[in-house]
Short mmCIF file of C-alpha atoms and ligand atoms in Angstrom, two decimals:
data_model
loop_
_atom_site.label_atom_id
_atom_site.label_comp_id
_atom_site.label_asym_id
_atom_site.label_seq_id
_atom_site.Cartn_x
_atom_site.Cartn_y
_atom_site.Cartn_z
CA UNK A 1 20.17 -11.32 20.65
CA UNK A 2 20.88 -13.29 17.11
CA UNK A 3 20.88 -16.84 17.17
CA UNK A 4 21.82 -18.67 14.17
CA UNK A 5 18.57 -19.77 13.44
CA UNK A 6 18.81 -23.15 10.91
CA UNK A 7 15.21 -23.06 8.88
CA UNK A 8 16.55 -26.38 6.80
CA UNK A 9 12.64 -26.77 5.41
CA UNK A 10 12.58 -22.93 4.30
CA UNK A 11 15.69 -23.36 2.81
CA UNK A 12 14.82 -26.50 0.81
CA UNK A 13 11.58 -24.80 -0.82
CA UNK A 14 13.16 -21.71 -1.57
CA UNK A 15 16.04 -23.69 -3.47
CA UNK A 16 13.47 -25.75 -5.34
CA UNK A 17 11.10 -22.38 -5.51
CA UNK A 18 13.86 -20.47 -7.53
CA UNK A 19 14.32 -23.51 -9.83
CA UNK A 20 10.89 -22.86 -11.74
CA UNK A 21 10.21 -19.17 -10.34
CA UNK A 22 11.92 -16.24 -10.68
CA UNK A 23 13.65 -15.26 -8.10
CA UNK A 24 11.83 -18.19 -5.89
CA UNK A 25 8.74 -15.58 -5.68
CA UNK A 26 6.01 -14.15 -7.64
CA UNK A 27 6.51 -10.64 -6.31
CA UNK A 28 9.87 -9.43 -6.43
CA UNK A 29 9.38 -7.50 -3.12
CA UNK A 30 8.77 -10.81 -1.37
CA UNK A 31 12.60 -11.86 -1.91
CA UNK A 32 13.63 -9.63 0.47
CA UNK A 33 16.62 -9.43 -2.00
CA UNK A 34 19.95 -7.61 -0.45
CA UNK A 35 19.22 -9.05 3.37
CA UNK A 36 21.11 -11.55 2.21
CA UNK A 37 19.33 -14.68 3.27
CA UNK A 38 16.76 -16.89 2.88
CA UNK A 39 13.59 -15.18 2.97
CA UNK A 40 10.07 -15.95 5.30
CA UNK A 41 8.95 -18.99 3.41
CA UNK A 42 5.38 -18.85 5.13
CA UNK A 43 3.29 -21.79 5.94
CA UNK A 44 0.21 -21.08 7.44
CA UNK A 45 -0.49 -17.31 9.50
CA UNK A 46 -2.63 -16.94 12.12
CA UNK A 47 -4.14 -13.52 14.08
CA UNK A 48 -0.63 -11.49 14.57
CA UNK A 49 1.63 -13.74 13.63
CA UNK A 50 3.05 -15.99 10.52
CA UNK A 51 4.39 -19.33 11.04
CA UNK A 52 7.28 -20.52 8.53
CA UNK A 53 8.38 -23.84 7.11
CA UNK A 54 10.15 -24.87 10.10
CA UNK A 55 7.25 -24.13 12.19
CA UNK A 56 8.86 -20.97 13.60
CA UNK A 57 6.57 -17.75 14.43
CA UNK A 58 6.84 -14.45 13.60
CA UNK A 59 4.89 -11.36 14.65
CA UNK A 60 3.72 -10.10 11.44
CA UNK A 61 3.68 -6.07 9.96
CA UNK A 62 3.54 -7.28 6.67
CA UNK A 63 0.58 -8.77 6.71
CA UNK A 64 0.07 -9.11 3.35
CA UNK A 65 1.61 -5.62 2.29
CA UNK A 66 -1.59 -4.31 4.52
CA UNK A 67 -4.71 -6.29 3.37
CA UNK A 68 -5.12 -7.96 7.05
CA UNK A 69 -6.45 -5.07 9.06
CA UNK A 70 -8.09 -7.93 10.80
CA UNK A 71 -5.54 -10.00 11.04
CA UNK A 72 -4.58 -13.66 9.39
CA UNK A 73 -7.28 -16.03 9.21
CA UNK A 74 -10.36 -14.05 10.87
CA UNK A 75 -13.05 -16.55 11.54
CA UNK A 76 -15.78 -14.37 10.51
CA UNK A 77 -14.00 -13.45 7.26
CA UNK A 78 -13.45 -17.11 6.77
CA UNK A 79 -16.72 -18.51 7.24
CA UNK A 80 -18.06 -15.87 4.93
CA UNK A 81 -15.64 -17.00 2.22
CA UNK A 82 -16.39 -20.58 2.83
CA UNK A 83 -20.06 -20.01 2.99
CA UNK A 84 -19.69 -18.56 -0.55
CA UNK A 85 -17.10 -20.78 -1.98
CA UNK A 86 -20.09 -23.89 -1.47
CA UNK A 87 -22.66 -21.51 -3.90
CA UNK A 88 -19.45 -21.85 -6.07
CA UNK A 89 -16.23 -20.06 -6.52
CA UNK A 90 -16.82 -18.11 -9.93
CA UNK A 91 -19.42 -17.63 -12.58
CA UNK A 92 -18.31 -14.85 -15.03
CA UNK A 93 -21.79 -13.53 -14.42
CA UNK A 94 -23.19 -10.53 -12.86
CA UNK A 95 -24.41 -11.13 -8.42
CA UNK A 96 -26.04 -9.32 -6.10
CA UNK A 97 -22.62 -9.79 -3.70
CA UNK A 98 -20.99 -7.36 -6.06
CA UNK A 99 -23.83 -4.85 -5.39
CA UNK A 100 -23.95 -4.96 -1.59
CA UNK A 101 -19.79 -4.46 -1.35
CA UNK A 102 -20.15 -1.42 -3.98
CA UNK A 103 -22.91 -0.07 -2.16
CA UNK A 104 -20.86 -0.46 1.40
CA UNK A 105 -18.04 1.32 -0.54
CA UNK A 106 -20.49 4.13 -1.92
CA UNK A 107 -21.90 4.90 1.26
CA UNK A 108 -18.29 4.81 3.17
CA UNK A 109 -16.47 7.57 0.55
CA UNK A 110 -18.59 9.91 -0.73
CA UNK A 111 -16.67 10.88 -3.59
CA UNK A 112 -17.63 7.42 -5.10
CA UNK A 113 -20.97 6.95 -6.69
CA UNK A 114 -20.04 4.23 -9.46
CA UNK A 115 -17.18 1.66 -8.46
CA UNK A 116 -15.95 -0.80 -10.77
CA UNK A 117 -14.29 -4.32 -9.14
CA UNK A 118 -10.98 -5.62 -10.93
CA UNK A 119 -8.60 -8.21 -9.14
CA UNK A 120 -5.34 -6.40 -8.42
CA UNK A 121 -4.56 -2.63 -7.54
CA UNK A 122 -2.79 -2.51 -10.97
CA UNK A 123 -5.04 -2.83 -12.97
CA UNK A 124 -7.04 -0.71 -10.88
CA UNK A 125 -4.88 2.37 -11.24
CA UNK A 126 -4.01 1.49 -14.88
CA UNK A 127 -7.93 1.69 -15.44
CA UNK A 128 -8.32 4.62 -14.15
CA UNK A 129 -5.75 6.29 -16.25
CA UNK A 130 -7.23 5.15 -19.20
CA UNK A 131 -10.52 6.00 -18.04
CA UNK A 132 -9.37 9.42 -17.22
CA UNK A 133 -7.55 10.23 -20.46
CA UNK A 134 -10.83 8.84 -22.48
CA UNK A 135 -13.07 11.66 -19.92
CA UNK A 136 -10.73 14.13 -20.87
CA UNK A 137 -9.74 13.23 -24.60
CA UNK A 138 -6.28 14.13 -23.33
CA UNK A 139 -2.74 12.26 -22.84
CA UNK A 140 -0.54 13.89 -20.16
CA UNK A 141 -0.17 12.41 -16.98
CA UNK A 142 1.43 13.41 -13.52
CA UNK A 143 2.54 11.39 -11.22
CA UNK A 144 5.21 11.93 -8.20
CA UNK A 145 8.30 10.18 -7.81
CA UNK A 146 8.54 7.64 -4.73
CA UNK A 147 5.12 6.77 -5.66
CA UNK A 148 4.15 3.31 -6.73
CA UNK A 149 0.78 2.68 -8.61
CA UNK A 150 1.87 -0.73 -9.58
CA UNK A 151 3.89 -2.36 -12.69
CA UNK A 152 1.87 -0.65 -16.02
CA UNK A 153 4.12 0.71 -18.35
CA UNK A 154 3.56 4.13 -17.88
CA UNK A 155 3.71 4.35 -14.55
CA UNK A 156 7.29 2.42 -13.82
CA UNK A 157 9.15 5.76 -14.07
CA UNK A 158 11.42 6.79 -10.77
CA UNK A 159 8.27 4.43 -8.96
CA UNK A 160 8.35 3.44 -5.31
CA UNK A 161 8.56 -0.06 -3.48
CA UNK A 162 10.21 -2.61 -4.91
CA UNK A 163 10.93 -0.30 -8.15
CA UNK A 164 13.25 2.49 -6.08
CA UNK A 165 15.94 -0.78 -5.80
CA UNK A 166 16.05 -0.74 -9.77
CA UNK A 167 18.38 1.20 -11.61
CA UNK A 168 16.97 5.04 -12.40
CA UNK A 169 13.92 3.36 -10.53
CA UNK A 170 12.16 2.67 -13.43
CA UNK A 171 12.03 -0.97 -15.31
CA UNK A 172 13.42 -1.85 -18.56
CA UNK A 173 11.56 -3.30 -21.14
CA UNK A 174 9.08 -0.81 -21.31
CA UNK A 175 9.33 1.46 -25.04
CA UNK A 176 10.07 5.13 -24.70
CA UNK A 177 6.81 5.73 -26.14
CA UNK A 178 5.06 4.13 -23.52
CA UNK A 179 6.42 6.48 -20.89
CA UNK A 180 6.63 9.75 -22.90
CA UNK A 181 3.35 11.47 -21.59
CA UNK A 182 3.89 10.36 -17.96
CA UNK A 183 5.64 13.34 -16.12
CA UNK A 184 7.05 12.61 -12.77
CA UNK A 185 7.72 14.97 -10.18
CA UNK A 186 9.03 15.41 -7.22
CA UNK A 187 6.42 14.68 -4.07
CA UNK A 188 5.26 17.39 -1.75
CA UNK A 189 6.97 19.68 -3.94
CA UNK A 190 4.61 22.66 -4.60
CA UNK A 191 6.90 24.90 -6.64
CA UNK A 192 7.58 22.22 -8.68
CA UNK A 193 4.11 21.20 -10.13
CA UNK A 194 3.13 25.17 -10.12
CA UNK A 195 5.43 25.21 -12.73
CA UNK A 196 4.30 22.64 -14.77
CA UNK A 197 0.52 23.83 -14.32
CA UNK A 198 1.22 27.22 -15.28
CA UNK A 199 3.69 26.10 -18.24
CA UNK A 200 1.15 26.60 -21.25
CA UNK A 201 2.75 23.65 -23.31
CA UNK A 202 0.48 21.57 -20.82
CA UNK A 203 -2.11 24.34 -21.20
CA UNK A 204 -5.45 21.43 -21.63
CA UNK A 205 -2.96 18.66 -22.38
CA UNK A 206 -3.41 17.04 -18.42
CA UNK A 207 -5.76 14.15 -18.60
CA UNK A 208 -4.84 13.72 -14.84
CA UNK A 209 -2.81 13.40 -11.50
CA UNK A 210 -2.20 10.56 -9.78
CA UNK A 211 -0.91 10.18 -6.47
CA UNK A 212 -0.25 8.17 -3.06
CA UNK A 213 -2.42 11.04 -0.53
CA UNK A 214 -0.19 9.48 1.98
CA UNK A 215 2.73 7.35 0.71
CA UNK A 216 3.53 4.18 1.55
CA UNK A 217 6.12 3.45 -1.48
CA UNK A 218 8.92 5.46 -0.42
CA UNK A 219 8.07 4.46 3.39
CA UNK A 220 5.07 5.96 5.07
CA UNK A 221 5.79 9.70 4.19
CA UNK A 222 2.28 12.10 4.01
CA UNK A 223 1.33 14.58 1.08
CA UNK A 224 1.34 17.85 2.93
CA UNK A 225 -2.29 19.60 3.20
CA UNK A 226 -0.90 22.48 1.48
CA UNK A 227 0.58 20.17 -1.39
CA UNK A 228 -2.76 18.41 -1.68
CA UNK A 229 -5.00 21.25 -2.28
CA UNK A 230 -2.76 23.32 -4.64
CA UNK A 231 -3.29 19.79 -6.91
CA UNK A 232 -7.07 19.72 -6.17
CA UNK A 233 -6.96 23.70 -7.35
CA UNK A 234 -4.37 23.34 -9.92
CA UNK A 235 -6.36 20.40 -11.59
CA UNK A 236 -9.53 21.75 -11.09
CA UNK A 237 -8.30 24.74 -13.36
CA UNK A 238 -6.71 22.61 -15.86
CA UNK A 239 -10.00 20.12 -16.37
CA UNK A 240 -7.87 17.65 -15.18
CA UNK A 241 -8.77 14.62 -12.93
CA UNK A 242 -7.18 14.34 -9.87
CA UNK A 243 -6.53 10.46 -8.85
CA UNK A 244 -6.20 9.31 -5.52
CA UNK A 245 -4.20 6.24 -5.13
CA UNK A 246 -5.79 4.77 -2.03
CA UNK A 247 -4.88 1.01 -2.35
CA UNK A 248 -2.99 1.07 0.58
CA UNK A 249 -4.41 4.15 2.38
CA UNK A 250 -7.97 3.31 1.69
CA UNK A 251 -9.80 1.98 4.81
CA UNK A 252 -6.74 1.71 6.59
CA UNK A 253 -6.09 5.45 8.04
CA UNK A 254 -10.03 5.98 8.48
CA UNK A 255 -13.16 4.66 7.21
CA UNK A 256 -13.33 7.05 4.58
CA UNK A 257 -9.89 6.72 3.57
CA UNK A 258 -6.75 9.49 3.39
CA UNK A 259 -9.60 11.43 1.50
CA UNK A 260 -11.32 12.17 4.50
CA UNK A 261 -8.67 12.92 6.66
CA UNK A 262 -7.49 15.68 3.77
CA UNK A 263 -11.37 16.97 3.53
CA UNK A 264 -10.22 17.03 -0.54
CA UNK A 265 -12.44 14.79 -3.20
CA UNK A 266 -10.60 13.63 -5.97
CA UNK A 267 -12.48 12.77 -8.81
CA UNK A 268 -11.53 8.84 -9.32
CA UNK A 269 -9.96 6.95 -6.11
CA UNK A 270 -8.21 3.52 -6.46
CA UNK A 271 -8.67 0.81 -3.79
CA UNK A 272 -7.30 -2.40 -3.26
CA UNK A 273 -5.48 -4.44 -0.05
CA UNK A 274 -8.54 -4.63 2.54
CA UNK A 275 -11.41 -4.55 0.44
CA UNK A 276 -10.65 -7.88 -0.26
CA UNK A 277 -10.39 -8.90 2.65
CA UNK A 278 -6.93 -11.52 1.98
CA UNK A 279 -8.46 -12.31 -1.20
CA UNK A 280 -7.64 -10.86 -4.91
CA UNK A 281 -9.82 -7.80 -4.98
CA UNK A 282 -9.21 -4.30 -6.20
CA UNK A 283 -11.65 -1.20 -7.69
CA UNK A 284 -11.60 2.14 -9.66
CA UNK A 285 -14.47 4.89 -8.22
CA UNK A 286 -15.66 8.55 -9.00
CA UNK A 287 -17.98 10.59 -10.21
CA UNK A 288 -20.94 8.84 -11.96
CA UNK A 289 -20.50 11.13 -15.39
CA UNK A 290 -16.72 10.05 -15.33
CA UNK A 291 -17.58 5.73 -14.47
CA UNK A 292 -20.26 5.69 -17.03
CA UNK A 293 -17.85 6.23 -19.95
CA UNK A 294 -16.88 2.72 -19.05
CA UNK A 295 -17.58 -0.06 -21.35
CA UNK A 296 -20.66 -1.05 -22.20
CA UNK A 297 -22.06 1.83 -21.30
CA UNK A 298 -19.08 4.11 -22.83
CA UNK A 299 -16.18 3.64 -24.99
CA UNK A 300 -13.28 2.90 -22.49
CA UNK A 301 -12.98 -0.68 -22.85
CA UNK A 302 -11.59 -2.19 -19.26
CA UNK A 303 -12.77 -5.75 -18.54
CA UNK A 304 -11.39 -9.10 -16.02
CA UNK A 305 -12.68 -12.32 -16.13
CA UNK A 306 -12.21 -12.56 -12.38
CA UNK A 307 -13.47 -9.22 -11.53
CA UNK A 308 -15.82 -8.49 -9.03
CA UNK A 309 -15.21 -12.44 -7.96
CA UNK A 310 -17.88 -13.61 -5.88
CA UNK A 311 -15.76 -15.10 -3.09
CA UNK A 312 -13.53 -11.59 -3.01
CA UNK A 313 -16.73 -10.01 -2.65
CA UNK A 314 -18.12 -11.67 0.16
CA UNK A 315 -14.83 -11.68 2.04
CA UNK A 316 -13.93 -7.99 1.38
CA UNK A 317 -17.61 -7.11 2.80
CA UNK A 318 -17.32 -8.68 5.84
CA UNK A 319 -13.99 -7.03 6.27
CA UNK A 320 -15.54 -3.69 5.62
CA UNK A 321 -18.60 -4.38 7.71
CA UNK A 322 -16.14 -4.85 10.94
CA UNK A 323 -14.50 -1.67 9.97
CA UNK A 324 -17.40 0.06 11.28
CA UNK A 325 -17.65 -1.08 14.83
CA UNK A 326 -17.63 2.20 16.49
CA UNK A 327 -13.87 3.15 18.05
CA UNK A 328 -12.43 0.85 15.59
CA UNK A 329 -9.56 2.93 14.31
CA UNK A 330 -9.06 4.50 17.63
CA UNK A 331 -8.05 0.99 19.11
CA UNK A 332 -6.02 0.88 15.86
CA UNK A 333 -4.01 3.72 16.76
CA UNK A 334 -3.77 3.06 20.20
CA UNK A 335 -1.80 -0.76 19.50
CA UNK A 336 0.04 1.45 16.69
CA UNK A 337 1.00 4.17 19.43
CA UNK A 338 2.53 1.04 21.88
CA UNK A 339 5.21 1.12 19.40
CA UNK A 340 5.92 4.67 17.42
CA UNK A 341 5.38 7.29 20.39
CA UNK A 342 8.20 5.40 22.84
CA UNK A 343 10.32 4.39 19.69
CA UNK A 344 10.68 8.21 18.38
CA UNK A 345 11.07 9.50 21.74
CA UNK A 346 13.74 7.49 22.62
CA UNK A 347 15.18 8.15 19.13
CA UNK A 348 14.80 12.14 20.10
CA UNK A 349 16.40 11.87 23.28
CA UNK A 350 19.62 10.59 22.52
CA UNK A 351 19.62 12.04 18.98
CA UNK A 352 19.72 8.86 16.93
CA UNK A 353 20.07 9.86 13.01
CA UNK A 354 16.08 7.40 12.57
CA UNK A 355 12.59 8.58 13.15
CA UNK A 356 9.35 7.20 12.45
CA UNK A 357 6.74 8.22 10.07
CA UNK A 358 3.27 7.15 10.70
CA UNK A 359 -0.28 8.01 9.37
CA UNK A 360 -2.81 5.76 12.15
CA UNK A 361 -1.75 2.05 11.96
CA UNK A 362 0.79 2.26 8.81
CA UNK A 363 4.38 3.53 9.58
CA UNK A 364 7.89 3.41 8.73
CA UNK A 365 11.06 3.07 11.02
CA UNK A 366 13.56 5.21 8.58
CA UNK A 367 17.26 4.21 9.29
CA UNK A 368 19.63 7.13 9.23
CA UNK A 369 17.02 9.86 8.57
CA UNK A 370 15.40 12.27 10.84
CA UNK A 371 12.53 13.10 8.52
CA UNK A 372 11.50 12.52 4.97
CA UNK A 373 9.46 14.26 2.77
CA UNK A 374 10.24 13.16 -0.74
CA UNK A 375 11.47 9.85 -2.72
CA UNK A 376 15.02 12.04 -3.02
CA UNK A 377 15.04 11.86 0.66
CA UNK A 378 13.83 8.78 1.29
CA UNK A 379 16.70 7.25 -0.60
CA UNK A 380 19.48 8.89 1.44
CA UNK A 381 18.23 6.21 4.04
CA UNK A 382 21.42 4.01 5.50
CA UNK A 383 21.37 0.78 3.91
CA UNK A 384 23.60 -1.31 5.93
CA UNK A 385 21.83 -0.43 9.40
CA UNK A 386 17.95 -1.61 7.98
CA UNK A 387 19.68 -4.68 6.55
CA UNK A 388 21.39 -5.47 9.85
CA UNK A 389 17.94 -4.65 11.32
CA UNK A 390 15.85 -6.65 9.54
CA UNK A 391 17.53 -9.44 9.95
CA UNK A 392 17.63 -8.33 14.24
CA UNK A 393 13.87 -8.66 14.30
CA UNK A 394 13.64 -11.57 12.13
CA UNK A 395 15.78 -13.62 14.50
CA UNK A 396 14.02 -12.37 17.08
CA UNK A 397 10.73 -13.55 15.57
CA UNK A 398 9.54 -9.99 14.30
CA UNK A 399 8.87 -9.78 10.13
CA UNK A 400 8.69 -6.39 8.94
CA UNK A 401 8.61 -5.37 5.37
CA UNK A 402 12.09 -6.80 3.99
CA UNK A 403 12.41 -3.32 1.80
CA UNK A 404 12.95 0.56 3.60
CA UNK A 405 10.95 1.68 1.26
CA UNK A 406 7.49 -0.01 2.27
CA UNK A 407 5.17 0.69 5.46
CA UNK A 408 4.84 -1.50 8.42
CA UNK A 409 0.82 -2.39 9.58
CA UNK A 410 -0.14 -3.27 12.50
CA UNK A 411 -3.87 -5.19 12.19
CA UNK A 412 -6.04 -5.28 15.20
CA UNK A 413 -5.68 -8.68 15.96
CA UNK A 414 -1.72 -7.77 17.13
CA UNK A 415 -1.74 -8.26 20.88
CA UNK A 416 -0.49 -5.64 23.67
CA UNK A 417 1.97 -8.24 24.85
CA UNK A 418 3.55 -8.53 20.66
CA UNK A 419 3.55 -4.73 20.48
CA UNK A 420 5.48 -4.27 23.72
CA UNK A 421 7.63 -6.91 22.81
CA UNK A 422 8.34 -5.77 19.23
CA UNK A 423 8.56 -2.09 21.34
CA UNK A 424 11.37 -3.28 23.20
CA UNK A 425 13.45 -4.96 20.51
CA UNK A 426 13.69 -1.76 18.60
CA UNK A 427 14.76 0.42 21.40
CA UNK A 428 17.17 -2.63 22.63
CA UNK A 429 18.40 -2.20 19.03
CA UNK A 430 19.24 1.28 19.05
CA UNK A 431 21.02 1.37 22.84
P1 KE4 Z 501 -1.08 -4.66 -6.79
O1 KE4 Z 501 -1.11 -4.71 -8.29
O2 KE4 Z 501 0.23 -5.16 -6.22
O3 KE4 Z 501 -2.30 -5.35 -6.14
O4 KE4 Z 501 -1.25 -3.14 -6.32
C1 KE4 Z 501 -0.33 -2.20 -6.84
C2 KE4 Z 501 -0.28 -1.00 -5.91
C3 KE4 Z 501 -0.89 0.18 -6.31
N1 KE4 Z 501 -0.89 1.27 -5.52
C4 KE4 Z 501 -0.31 1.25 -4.29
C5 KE4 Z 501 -0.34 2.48 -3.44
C6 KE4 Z 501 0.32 0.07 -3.82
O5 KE4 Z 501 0.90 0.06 -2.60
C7 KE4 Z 501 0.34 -1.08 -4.64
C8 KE4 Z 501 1.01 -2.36 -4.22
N2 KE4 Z 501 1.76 -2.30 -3.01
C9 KE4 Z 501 2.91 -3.19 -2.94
C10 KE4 Z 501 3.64 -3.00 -1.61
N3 KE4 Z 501 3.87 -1.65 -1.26
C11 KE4 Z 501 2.49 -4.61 -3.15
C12 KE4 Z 501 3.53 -5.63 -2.78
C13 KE4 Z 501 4.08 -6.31 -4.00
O6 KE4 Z 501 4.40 -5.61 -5.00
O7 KE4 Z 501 4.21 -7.55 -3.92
#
């Protein structure tokens, strides 16, 4: 069923939006550019769902690009934010809130014993880059292509998410120089990164490898186990730090992140998304020899006036804390399963060219692929059916990721009935 649906209001503050911001967003992903309309201009959200401008609902996957395992608005998140925000909203001084979250964190992922808070998953990763390189005293780094660490310099080279829609996937504006020690390869390509390790003009040169354990850039699309621990051997070899990119993988497959579900310890893991709990919140972790090279204690300067924000804090630890209600993820999977098990084996049975990819409660619905391993894959995906589907669900009050190349959550405030409804759309779609 699409109705022409008339959203006058979202229309009007998108028009005056794009008159003093880019692009009418501040995240290009957000524009939803190439579906060719008007994009969710949200006004409040609520549980499972997002209500525009015009008051109309939506059933929400987005949920902002995975934060809301809880869902929008969780009372007991939001009463520990507001009890906070009255002892004041910032200081720029050290507090004990920042301890108990780190601690939580320590205790959940064992391959952190220092963490250090920043605001955004950027500068998270970008930290931990330079952190690595001033541990190692070396330059080189490796990442894979399809993967998307955020917008530093050197890591906007064939990147995923909103990057893959740019030309070469990579940005301009950014100096050859800035990009000429970042090495990209392709993802879940052993052969591949064999060859680099054993080539000896990187013989000691690796300061590290970074990666998305389970990609959500390209769509949801899993580093295979064998993959993974040739890079844990391979960098192990090469005194090289291995990086886990776990802003949108950490605490959302499993309490211990896509680290436990690989049994492999990387030596610095990036979080982001849920530990702050719908607020600005993002940290670099590892081994304590590797953290305390930090500034003040060490000489890799990395510093945020808003880091470790007291409000963040207190929001991202309640979030964590009802993480660990026992069977937590299990229900997770479950409300995830009401959707991806009939979907793919309808799909299979009347040999559809789509499949879905999931890892727990994150998963992409790829359009005109039956499986995808790499970014080079990924891209082969058939642009003119997702557009036509996006816009499907939309109408139908379903938002999903406007991009192919991003992962669908579902949070585990999303109801049986919304699942089975957003269930049946997608099959209706395909028949
Ligand atoms: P931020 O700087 O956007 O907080 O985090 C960057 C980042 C780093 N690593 C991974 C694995 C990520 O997924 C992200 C950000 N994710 C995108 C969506 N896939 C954020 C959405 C946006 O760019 O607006």
């Amino acid at each position: 069923m699409t109705v022409e649906i008339k959203r006058e209001k979202s229309k009007e503050i998108y028009e005056k939006l794009c008159k003093v911001i880019p692009g009418g967003v501040n995240s290009p992903v957000r524009a939803g550019i190439g579906n060719g309309f008007t994009p969710l201009v949200a006004d409040f959200a609520l549980e499972d769902q997002v209500v525009d401008a015009d008051g109309r609902k939506y059933i929400d996957y987005c949920g902002s690009w995975g934060a809301l395992i809880h869902g929008a608005a969780h009372p007991e998140i939001l009463a520990a934010a507001k009890m906070r925000m009255e002892k004041g909203t910032s200081f720029g001084i050290t507090t004990a809130i920042e301890e108990k979250i780190a601690s939580k964190i320590v205790s959940l992922v064992p391959s952190v014993e220092k963490i250090r808070f920043v605001s955004t998953g950027t500068e998270a990763t970008m930290s931990a880059i330079r952190l690595a390189r001033g541990f190692t005293g070396r330059q080189i780094i490796i990442k894979f292509s399809g993967n998307y660490h955020g917008h530093a310099d050197f890591f906007l080279v064939k990147a995923g998410s909103g990057v893959s829609s740019l030309p070469q996937s990579s940005s301009s504006g950014i100096p050859e120089e800035c990009v000429k020690h970042t090495l990209c390869l392709p993802f879940n390509d052993v052969k591949s990164c064999l060859a680099v390790f054993n080539n000896l003009c990187f013989a000691q040169k690796i300061a590290a490898v970074i990666l998305e354990p389970i990609a959500g850039n390209m769509g949801v699309v899993p580093a295979s186990t064998e993959f993974i621990q040739m890079l844990r051997e391979e960098t192990k070899k090469q005194g090289a730090l291995l990086i886990f990119d776990e802003v949108m993988t950490g605490f959302r497959v499993a309490l211990g992140g896509a680290q436990s579900l690989y049994q492999v310890t990387p030596d610095l893991t990036c979080f982001a998304k849920i530990i702050g709990g719908g607020f600005p919140a993002a940290a670099f972790g590892g081994k304590r020899e590797i953290m305390d090279c930090l500034a003040p204690l060490g000489s890799v300067y990395q510093a945020g006036t808003l880091s470790g924000n007291p409000v963040a804090m207190e929001a991202g630890l309640k979030t964590l804390t009802l993480l660990e209600v026992p069977g937590f993820y299990e229900e997770l999977k479950r409300k995830t399963d009401l959707i991806t098990e009939p979907v793919n084996q309808f799909l299979k049975e009347r040999n559809i060219a789509a499949c879905i990819q999931q890892s727990g409660s994150m998963f992409t619905l790829f359009f005109g692929l039956k499986e995808v391993r790499n970014a080079e894959e990924a891209s082969l995906y058939d642009k003119a059916a997702f557009t036509r589907f996006f816009k499907y669900m939309f109408d139908n009050g379903v938002y999903i990721p406007p991009l192919q190349m991003e992962a669908w959550f579902v949070s585990n405030a999303h109801t049986d009935e919304h699942l089975i409804k957003t269930r049946d759309l997608i099959i209706n779609y395909f028949a």
